Coordinates of C-alpha atoms in Angstrom, one line a residue:
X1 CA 59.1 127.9 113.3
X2 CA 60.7 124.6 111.7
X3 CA 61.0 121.7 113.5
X4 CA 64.6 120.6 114.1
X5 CA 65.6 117.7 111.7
X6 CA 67.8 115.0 113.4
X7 CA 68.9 112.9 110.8
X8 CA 69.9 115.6 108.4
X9 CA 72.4 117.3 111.0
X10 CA 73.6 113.5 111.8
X11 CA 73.8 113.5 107.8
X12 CA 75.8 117.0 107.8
X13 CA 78.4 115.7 111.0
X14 CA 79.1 112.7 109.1
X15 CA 79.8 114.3 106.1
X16 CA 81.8 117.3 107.6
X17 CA 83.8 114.2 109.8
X18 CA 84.5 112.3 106.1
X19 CA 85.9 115.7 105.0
X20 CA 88.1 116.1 107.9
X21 CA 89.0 112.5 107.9
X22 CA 90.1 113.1 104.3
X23 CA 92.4 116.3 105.2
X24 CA 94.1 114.7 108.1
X25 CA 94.7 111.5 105.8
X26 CA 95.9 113.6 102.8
X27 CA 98.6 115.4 105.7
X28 CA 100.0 112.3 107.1
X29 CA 100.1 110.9 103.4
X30 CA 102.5 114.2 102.1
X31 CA 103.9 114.2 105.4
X32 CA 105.5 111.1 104.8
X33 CA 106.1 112.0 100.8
X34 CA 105.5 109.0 99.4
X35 CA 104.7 110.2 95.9
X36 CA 101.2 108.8 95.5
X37 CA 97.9 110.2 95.1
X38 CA 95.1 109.0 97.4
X39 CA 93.9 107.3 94.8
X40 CA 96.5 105.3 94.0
X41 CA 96.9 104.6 97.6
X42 CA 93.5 103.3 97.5
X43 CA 94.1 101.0 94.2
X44 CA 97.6 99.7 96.3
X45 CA 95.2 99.1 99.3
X46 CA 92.3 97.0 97.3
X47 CA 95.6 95.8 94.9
X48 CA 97.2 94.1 98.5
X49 CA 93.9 92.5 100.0
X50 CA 93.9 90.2 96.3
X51 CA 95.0 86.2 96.5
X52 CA 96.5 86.8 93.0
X53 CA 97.7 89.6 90.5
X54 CA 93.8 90.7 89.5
X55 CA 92.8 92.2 85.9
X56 CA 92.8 96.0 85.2
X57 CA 88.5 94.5 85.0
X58 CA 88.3 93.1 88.1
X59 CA 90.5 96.2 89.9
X60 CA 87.9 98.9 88.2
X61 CA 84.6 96.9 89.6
X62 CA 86.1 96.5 92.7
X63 CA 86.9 100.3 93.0
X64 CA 83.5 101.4 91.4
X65 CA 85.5 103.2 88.7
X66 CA 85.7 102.8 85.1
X67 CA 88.3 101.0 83.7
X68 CA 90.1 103.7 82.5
X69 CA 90.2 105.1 85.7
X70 CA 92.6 102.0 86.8
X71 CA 94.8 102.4 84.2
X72 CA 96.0 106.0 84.3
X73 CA 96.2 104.5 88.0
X74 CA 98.4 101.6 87.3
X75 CA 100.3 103.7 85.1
X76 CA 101.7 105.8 87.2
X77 CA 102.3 103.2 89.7
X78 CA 104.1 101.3 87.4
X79 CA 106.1 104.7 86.3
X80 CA 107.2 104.8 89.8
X81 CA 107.7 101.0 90.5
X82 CA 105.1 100.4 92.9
X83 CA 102.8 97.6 90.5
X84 CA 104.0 95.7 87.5
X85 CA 102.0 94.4 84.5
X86 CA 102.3 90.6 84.1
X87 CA 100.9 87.9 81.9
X88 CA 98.3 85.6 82.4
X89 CA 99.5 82.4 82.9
X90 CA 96.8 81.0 81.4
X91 CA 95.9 83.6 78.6
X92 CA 98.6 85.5 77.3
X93 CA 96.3 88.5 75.8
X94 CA 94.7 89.1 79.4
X95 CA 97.1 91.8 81.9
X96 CA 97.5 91.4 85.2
X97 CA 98.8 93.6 88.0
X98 CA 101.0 92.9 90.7
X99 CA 102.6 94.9 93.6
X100 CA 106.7 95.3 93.7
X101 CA 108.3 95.2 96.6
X102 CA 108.1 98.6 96.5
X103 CA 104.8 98.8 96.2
X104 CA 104.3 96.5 99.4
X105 CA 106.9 98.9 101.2
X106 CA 105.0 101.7 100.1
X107 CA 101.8 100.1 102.0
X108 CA 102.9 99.7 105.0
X109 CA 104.1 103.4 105.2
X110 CA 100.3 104.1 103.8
X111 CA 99.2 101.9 106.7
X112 CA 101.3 103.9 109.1
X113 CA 100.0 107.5 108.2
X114 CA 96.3 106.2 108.2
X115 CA 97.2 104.8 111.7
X116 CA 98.6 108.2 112.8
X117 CA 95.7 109.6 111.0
X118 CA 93.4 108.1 112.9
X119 CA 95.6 108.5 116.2
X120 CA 94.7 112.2 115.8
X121 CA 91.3 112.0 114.7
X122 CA 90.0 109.8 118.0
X123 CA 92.6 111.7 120.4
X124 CA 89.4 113.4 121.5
X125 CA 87.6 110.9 122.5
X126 CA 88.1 108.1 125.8
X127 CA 88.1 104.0 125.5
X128 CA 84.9 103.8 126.3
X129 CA 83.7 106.1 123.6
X130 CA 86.1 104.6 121.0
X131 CA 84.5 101.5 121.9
X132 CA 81.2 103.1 120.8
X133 CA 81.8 104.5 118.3
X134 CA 83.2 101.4 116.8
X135 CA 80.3 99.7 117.1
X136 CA 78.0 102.4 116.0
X137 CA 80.6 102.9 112.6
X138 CA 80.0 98.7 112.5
X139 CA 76.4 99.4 112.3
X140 CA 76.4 101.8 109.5
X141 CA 79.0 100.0 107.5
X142 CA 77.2 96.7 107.6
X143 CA 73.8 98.4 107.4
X144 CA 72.8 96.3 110.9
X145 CA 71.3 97.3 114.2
X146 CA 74.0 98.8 117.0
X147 CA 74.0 96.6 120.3
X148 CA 74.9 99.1 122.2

Protein backbone atom coordinates (compact mmCIF):
# COMPACT_ATOMS: atom_id res chain seq x y z
CA UNK A 1 0.00 0.00 0.00
CA UNK A 2 1.44 3.60 -0.83
CA UNK A 3 1.11 6.31 1.34
CA UNK A 4 -0.95 9.15 0.09
CA UNK A 5 1.20 12.08 -1.20
CA UNK A 6 -0.25 15.56 -0.25
CA UNK A 7 1.71 17.93 -2.07
CA UNK A 8 1.64 16.15 -5.31
CA UNK A 9 -2.32 16.08 -5.50
CA UNK A 10 -2.08 19.95 -4.26
CA UNK A 11 0.55 19.99 -7.25
CA UNK A 12 -2.01 18.19 -9.70
CA UNK A 13 -5.27 20.63 -8.45
CA UNK A 14 -3.16 23.56 -9.12
CA UNK A 15 -2.18 22.51 -12.29
CA UNK A 16 -5.61 21.15 -13.55
CA UNK A 17 -7.08 24.83 -11.94
CA UNK A 18 -4.21 26.74 -14.34
CA UNK A 19 -5.67 24.66 -17.21
CA UNK A 20 -9.11 25.57 -16.50
CA UNK A 21 -8.29 29.08 -15.76
CA UNK A 22 -6.66 29.06 -19.23
CA UNK A 23 -10.00 27.69 -21.08
CA UNK A 24 -12.35 29.96 -19.32
CA UNK A 25 -9.88 32.98 -20.19
CA UNK A 26 -9.36 31.81 -23.85
CA UNK A 27 -13.69 31.76 -23.96
CA UNK A 28 -14.29 35.20 -22.67
CA UNK A 29 -11.26 36.38 -24.94
CA UNK A 30 -13.09 34.89 -28.49
CA UNK A 31 -16.19 35.64 -26.87
CA UNK A 32 -15.57 39.14 -27.16
CA UNK A 33 -13.54 38.66 -30.68
CA UNK A 34 -10.94 40.85 -30.27
CA UNK A 35 -8.52 39.33 -32.77
CA UNK A 36 -5.60 38.61 -30.52
CA UNK A 37 -3.88 35.72 -29.38
CA UNK A 38 -3.30 35.19 -25.64
CA UNK A 39 -0.15 35.94 -26.20
CA UNK A 40 -0.38 39.00 -27.56
CA UNK A 41 -2.85 39.94 -24.88
CA UNK A 42 -0.21 39.16 -22.53
CA UNK A 43 2.63 41.34 -24.42
CA UNK A 44 -0.35 44.36 -24.45
CA UNK A 45 -0.82 43.62 -20.66
CA UNK A 46 3.14 43.81 -19.61
CA UNK A 47 3.31 46.57 -22.85
CA UNK A 48 0.54 48.84 -20.57
CA UNK A 49 2.16 48.51 -17.00
CA UNK A 50 5.63 50.36 -18.80
CA UNK A 51 6.36 54.34 -17.78
CA UNK A 52 7.60 54.65 -21.47
CA UNK A 53 7.51 52.88 -25.03
CA UNK A 54 10.13 49.88 -23.79
CA UNK A 55 12.67 48.05 -26.40
CA UNK A 56 11.61 44.82 -28.31
CA UNK A 57 14.94 43.76 -25.40
CA UNK A 58 13.47 44.89 -22.48
CA UNK A 59 9.74 43.40 -23.64
CA UNK A 60 11.38 39.74 -24.28
CA UNK A 61 13.26 39.63 -20.65
CA UNK A 62 10.26 40.80 -19.13
CA UNK A 63 8.17 38.06 -20.80
CA UNK A 64 10.88 35.29 -20.35
CA UNK A 65 10.82 34.78 -24.13
CA UNK A 66 13.29 35.30 -26.69
CA UNK A 67 13.40 38.18 -28.56
CA UNK A 68 12.09 36.84 -31.53
CA UNK A 69 9.25 35.76 -29.72
CA UNK A 70 8.24 39.61 -29.23
CA UNK A 71 8.59 40.49 -32.58
CA UNK A 72 6.40 38.12 -34.54
CA UNK A 73 4.29 39.47 -31.38
CA UNK A 74 4.62 43.10 -32.09
CA UNK A 75 4.12 42.39 -35.63
CA UNK A 76 1.00 41.36 -35.61
CA UNK A 77 -0.10 43.88 -33.27
CA UNK A 78 1.12 46.43 -35.29
CA UNK A 79 -0.64 44.70 -38.48
CA UNK A 80 -3.73 45.16 -36.61
CA UNK A 81 -3.05 48.63 -35.02
CA UNK A 82 -2.86 47.78 -31.53
CA UNK A 83 1.31 48.90 -30.86
CA UNK A 84 3.39 51.14 -33.09
CA UNK A 85 7.21 51.06 -33.59
CA UNK A 86 8.74 54.46 -32.71
CA UNK A 87 12.27 55.96 -32.46
CA UNK A 88 14.40 56.53 -29.74
CA UNK A 89 14.57 59.85 -28.95
CA UNK A 90 17.81 59.58 -27.91
CA UNK A 91 19.27 56.80 -30.34
CA UNK A 92 17.78 56.65 -33.54
CA UNK A 93 19.03 52.90 -34.38
CA UNK A 94 17.24 51.57 -31.07
CA UNK A 95 12.99 50.65 -31.72
CA UNK A 96 10.64 51.22 -29.31
CA UNK A 97 7.03 50.11 -28.97
CA UNK A 98 4.15 51.88 -28.00
CA UNK A 99 0.33 51.05 -27.61
CA UNK A 100 -2.39 53.01 -30.02
CA UNK A 101 -5.30 53.95 -28.90
CA UNK A 102 -6.45 50.99 -30.03
CA UNK A 103 -4.35 48.96 -28.38
CA UNK A 104 -5.38 50.77 -24.95
CA UNK A 105 -9.06 50.10 -26.05
CA UNK A 106 -8.28 46.67 -26.76
CA UNK A 107 -7.05 46.35 -23.00
CA UNK A 108 -9.59 47.28 -21.30
CA UNK A 109 -11.91 44.88 -23.22
CA UNK A 110 -8.98 42.14 -22.22
CA UNK A 111 -9.46 43.46 -18.74
CA UNK A 112 -13.16 42.95 -18.87
CA UNK A 113 -13.16 39.16 -20.13
CA UNK A 114 -10.40 38.29 -17.51
CA UNK A 115 -12.80 39.98 -15.01
CA UNK A 116 -15.78 37.88 -16.25
CA UNK A 117 -13.29 35.20 -16.38
CA UNK A 118 -12.68 35.15 -13.10
CA UNK A 119 -16.43 36.04 -12.13
CA UNK A 120 -17.06 32.47 -13.22
CA UNK A 121 -14.16 30.75 -11.99
CA UNK A 122 -14.84 31.95 -8.03
CA UNK A 123 -18.78 31.81 -8.49
CA UNK A 124 -18.30 28.63 -6.48
CA UNK A 125 -16.88 29.83 -3.77
CA UNK A 126 -18.37 32.49 -0.68
CA UNK A 127 -16.56 35.92 0.67
CA UNK A 128 -15.06 34.32 3.16
CA UNK A 129 -13.42 31.78 1.05
CA UNK A 130 -12.42 34.29 -1.65
CA UNK A 131 -10.87 35.99 1.04
CA UNK A 132 -8.73 32.92 1.64
CA UNK A 133 -7.92 32.03 -1.09
CA UNK A 134 -6.54 35.36 -1.80
CA UNK A 135 -4.33 35.20 0.75
CA UNK A 136 -3.25 31.72 0.28
CA UNK A 137 -2.63 32.67 -3.90
CA UNK A 138 -0.57 35.85 -2.07
CA UNK A 139 1.47 33.34 -0.35
CA UNK A 140 2.41 31.28 -3.30
CA UNK A 141 2.96 34.25 -5.56
CA UNK A 142 5.31 36.03 -3.24
CA UNK A 143 6.83 32.74 -1.98
CA UNK A 144 5.90 33.98 1.86
CA UNK A 145 4.07 32.35 4.72
CA UNK A 146 -0.06 32.55 4.65
CA UNK A 147 -1.45 34.48 7.87
CA UNK A 148 -4.34 32.86 7.73
Amino acid sequence: MTTPDPDGLLAEQLLRLTRRVHRIQKRHLEHRDLGITPAQSRLLRTLAHWGSPPRMADLAERLEVVPRAVTTLVDGLEASGKVRRVPDPANRRVIRIELTDDGRGTLRELHAARRSAAEEILAPLTEDQRASLGGLLDALVDGTPSRH
